[in-house]
Tab-separated table of C-alpha atoms in Angstrom:
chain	number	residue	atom	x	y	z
A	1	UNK	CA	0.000	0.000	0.000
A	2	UNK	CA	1.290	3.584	-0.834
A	3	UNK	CA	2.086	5.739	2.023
A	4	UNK	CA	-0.880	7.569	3.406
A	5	UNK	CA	-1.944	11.077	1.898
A	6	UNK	CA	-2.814	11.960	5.944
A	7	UNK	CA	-1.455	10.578	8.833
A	8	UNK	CA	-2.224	11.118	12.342
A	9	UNK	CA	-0.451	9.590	15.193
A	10	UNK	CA	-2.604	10.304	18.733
A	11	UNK	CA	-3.233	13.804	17.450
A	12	UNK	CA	-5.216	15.854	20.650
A	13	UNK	CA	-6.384	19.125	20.557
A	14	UNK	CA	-7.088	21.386	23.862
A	15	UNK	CA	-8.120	24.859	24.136
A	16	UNK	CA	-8.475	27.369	26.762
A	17	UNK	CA	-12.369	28.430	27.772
A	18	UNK	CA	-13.995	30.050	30.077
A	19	UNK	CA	-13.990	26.922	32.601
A	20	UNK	CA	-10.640	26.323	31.658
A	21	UNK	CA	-8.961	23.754	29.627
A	22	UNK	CA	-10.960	21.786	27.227
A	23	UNK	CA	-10.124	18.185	25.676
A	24	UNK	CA	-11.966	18.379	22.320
A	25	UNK	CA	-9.633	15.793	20.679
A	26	UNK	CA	-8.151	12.822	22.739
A	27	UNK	CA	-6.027	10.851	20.704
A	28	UNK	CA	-6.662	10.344	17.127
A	29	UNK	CA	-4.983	8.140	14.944
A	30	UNK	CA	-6.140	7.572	11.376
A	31	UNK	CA	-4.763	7.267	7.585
A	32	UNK	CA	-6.066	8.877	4.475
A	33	UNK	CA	-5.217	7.156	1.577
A	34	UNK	CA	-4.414	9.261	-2.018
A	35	UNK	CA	-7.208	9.657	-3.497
A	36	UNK	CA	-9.729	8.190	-0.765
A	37	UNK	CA	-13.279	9.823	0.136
A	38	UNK	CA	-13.408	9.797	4.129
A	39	UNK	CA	-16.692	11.510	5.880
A	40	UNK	CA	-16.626	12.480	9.550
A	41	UNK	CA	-19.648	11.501	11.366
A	42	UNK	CA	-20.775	11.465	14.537
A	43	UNK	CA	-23.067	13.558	17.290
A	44	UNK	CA	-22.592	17.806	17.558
A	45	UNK	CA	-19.706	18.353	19.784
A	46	UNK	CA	-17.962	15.155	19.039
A	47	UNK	CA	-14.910	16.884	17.163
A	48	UNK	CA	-15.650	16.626	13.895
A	49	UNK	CA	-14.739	19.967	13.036
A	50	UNK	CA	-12.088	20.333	14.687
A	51	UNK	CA	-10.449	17.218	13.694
A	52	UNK	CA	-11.042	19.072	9.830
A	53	UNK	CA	-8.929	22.380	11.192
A	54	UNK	CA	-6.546	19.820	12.384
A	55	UNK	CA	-6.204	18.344	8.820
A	56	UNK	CA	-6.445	21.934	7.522
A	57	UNK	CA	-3.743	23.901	9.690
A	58	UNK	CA	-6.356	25.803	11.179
A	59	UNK	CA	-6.189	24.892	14.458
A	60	UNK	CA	-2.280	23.236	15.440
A	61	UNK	CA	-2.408	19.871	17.933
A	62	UNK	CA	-2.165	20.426	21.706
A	63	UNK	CA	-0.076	16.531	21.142
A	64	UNK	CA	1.091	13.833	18.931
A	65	UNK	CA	1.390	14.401	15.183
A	66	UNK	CA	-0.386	15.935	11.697
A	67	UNK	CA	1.332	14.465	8.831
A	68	UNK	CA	-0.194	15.350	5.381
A	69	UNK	CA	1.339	14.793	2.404
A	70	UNK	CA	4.639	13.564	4.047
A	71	UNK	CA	4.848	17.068	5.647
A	72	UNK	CA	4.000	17.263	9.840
A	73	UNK	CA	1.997	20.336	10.321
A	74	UNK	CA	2.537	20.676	14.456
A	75	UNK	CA	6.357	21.702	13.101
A	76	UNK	CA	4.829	24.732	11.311
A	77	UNK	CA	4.866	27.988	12.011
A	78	UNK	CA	1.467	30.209	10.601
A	79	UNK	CA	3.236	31.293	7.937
A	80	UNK	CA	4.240	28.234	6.846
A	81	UNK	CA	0.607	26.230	7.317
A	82	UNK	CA	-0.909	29.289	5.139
A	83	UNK	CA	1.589	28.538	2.536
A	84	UNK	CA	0.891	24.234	2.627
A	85	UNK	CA	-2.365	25.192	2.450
A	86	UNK	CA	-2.767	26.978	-0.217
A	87	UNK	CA	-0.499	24.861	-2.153
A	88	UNK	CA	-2.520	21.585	-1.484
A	89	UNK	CA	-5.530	22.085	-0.091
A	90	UNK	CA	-8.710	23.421	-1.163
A	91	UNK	CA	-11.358	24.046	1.697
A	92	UNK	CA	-15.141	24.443	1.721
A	93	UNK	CA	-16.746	25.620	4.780
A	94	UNK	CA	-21.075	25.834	5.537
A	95	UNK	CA	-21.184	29.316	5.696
A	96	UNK	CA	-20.069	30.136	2.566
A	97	UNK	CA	-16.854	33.195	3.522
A	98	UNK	CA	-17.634	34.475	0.286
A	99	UNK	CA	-16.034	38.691	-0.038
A	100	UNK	CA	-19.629	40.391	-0.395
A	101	UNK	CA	-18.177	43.192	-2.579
A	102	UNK	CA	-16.505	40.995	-5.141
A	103	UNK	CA	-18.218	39.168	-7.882
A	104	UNK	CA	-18.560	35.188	-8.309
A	105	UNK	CA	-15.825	34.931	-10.652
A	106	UNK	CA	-13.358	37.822	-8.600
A	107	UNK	CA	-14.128	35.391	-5.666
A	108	UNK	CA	-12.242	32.854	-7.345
A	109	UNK	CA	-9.722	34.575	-9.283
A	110	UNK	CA	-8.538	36.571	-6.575
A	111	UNK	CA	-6.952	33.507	-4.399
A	112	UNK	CA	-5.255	32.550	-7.651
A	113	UNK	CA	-3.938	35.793	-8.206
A	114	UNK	CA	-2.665	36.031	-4.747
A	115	UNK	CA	-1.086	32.585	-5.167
A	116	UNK	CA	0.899	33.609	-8.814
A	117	UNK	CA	-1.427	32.138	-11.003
A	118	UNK	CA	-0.888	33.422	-14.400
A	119	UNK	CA	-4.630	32.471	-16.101
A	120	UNK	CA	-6.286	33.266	-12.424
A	121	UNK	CA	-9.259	34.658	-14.184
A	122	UNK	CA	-9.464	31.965	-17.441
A	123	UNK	CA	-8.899	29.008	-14.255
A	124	UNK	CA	-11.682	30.920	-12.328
A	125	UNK	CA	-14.098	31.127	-15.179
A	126	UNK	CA	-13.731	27.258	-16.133
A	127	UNK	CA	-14.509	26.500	-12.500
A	128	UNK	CA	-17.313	28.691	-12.202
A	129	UNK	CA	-19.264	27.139	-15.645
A	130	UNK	CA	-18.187	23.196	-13.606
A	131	UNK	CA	-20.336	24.175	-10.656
A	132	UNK	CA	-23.386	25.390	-13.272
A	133	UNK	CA	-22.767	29.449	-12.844
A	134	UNK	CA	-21.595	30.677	-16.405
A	135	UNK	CA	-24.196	32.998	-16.456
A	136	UNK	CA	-23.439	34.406	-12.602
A	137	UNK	CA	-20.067	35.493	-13.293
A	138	UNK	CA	-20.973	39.081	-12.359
A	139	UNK	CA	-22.991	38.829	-9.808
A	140	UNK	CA	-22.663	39.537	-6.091
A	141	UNK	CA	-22.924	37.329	-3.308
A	142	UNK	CA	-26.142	38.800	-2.368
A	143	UNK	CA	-28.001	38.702	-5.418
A	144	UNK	CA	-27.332	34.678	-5.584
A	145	UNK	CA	-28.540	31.849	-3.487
A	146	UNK	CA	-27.348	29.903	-0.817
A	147	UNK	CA	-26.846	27.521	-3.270
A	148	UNK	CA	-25.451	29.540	-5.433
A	149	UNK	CA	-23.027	31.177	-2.841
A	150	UNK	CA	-22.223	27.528	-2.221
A	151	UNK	CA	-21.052	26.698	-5.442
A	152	UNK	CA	-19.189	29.930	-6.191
A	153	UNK	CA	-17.545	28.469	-2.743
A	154	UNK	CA	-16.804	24.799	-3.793
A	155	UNK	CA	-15.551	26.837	-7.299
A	156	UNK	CA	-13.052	28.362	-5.416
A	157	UNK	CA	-11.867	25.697	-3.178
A	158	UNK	CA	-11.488	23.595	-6.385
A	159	UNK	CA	-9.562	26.446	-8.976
A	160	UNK	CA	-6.264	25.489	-7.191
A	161	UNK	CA	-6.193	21.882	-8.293
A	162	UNK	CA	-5.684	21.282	-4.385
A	163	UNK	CA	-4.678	17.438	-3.538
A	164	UNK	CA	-6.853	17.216	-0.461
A	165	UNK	CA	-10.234	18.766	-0.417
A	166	UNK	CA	-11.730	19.514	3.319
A	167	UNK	CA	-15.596	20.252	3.424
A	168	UNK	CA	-17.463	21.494	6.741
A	169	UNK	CA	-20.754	20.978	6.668
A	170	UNK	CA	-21.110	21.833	3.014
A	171	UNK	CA	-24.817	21.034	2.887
A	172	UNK	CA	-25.740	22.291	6.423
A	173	UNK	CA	-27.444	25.323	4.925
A	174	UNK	CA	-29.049	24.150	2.127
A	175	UNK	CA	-32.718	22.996	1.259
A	176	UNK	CA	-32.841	19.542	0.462
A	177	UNK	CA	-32.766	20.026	-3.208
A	178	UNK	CA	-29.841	22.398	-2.808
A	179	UNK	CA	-28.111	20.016	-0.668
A	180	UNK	CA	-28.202	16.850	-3.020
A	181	UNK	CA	-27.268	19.313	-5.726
A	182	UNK	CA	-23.815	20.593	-3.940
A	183	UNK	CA	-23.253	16.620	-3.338
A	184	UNK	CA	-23.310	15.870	-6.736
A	185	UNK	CA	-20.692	19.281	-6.917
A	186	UNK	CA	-18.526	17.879	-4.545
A	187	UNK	CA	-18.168	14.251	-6.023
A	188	UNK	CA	-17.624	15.717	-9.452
A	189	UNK	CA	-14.864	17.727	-8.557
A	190	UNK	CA	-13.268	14.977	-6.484
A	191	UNK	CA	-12.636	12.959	-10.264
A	192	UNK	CA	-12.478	15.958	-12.093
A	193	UNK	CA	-8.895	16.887	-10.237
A	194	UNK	CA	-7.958	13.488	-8.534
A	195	UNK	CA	-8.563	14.871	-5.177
A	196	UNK	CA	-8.895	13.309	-1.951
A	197	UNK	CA	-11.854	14.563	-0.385
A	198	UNK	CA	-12.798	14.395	4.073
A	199	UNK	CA	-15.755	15.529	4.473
A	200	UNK	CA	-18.107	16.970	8.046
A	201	UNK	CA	-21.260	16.045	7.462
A	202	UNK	CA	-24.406	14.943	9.383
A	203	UNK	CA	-26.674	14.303	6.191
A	204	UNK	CA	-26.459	10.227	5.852
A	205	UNK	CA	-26.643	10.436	2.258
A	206	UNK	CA	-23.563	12.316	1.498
A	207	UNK	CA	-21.868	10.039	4.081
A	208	UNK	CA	-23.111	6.623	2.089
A	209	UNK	CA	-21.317	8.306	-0.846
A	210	UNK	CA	-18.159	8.031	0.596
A	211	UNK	CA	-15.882	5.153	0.299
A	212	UNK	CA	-15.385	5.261	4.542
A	213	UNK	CA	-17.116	6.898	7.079
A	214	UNK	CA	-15.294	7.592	10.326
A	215	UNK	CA	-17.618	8.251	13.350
A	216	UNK	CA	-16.651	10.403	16.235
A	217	UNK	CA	-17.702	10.265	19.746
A	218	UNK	CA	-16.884	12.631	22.904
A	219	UNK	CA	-13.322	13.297	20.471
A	220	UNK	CA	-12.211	9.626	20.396
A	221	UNK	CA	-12.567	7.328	17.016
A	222	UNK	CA	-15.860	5.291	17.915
A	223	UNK	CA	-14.506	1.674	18.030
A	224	UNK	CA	-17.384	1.021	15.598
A	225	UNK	CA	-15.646	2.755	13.078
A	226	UNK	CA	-17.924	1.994	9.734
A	227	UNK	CA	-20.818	3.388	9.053
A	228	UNK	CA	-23.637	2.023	7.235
């Protein structure tokens, strides 16, 4: 078997509240292979999320290691994790962090441009007509649906050619017909680029579309791992 795409070794994650320390992650230890679909299931509060920013950068591990492609992430600095990350990853969250006074397709082509992409706004365009929006290019987040918002989201997420795609929820604020619509999004974009794709998500469908479902319980891997 190839080496793992994302490796984690008894990751844990703690944070400081108002009551004090919090456990949210307790030891994790799990493999992604290249090119897998994984969802993360499990109750609110479980760690789901946060086990995503762990994958992501976005949050660092209070203890044992975040390796993703080859790379551990608790050895880098901010800096560093903003640069892996927009290098490999493409993220989609549920509330759709769209920039409200830039259009669908600036929304896109901007990251590009940040990143040195010569053909940001070609790239963004081809992305944008993928996810169904060739005739939204111009519009503004608020004259577009929350299904539309999502999909100038996944769009964006997707215009790097990222290796790993994260998702948070991506369905969690859409209508039913919405939300099968932005699954059908998410798996096409998976083959389109050869991505591999962990997914949040509490809708069961989207979770029987994945090749393994991992559930989570009080931040621990449920020993009952598979889903059905």
């Amino acid at each position: 078997m190839s080496d793992p795409i994302i490796a984690l070794n008894d990751a844990r994650l703690s944070l400081d509240g108002n009551a004090g320390r919090v456990d949210i992650l307790r030891g994790i230890t799990l493999e992604v292979e290249r090119g897998e679909t994984v969802g993360l299931v499990g109750p609110s509060g479980s760690g789901k999320s946060s086990l995503l920013m762990l994958l992501g950068g976005l949050e660092q591990a209070s203890g044992g290691t975040v390796k993703v492609l080859g790379r551990d992430l608790t050895a880098m600095d901010e800096d560093q994790l903003a640069r892996f990350r927009r290098d490999h990853m493409g993220v989609v969250f549920q509330s759709f962090h769209l920039i409200p006074t830039m259009t669908a397709l600036e929304n896109v082509a901007t990251p590009l441009e940040l990143a040195g992409v010569a053909d940001a706004f070609d790239r963004a365009r081809d992305e944008l007509v993928a996810v169904g929006l060739g005739d939204r290019l111009d519009h503004y987040p608020a004259q577009m649906s929350g299904g539309e918002q999502q999909r100038v989201a996944l769009a964006r997420a997707a215009a790097p050619r990222p290796e790993i795609l994260l998702a948070d929820e991506p369905t969690g604020n859409l209508d039913g017909v919405n939300g099968a619509a932005i699954m059908d999004l998410l798996m096409s974009l998976r083959d389109r680029h050869g991505a591999t794709l962990v997914l949040v998500t509490h809708s069961r469908e989207l979770a029987a579309r994945c090749d393994r479902s991992i559930r989570l319980r009080d931040g621990l891997l449920d020993t009952a791992e598979a889903v059905a």
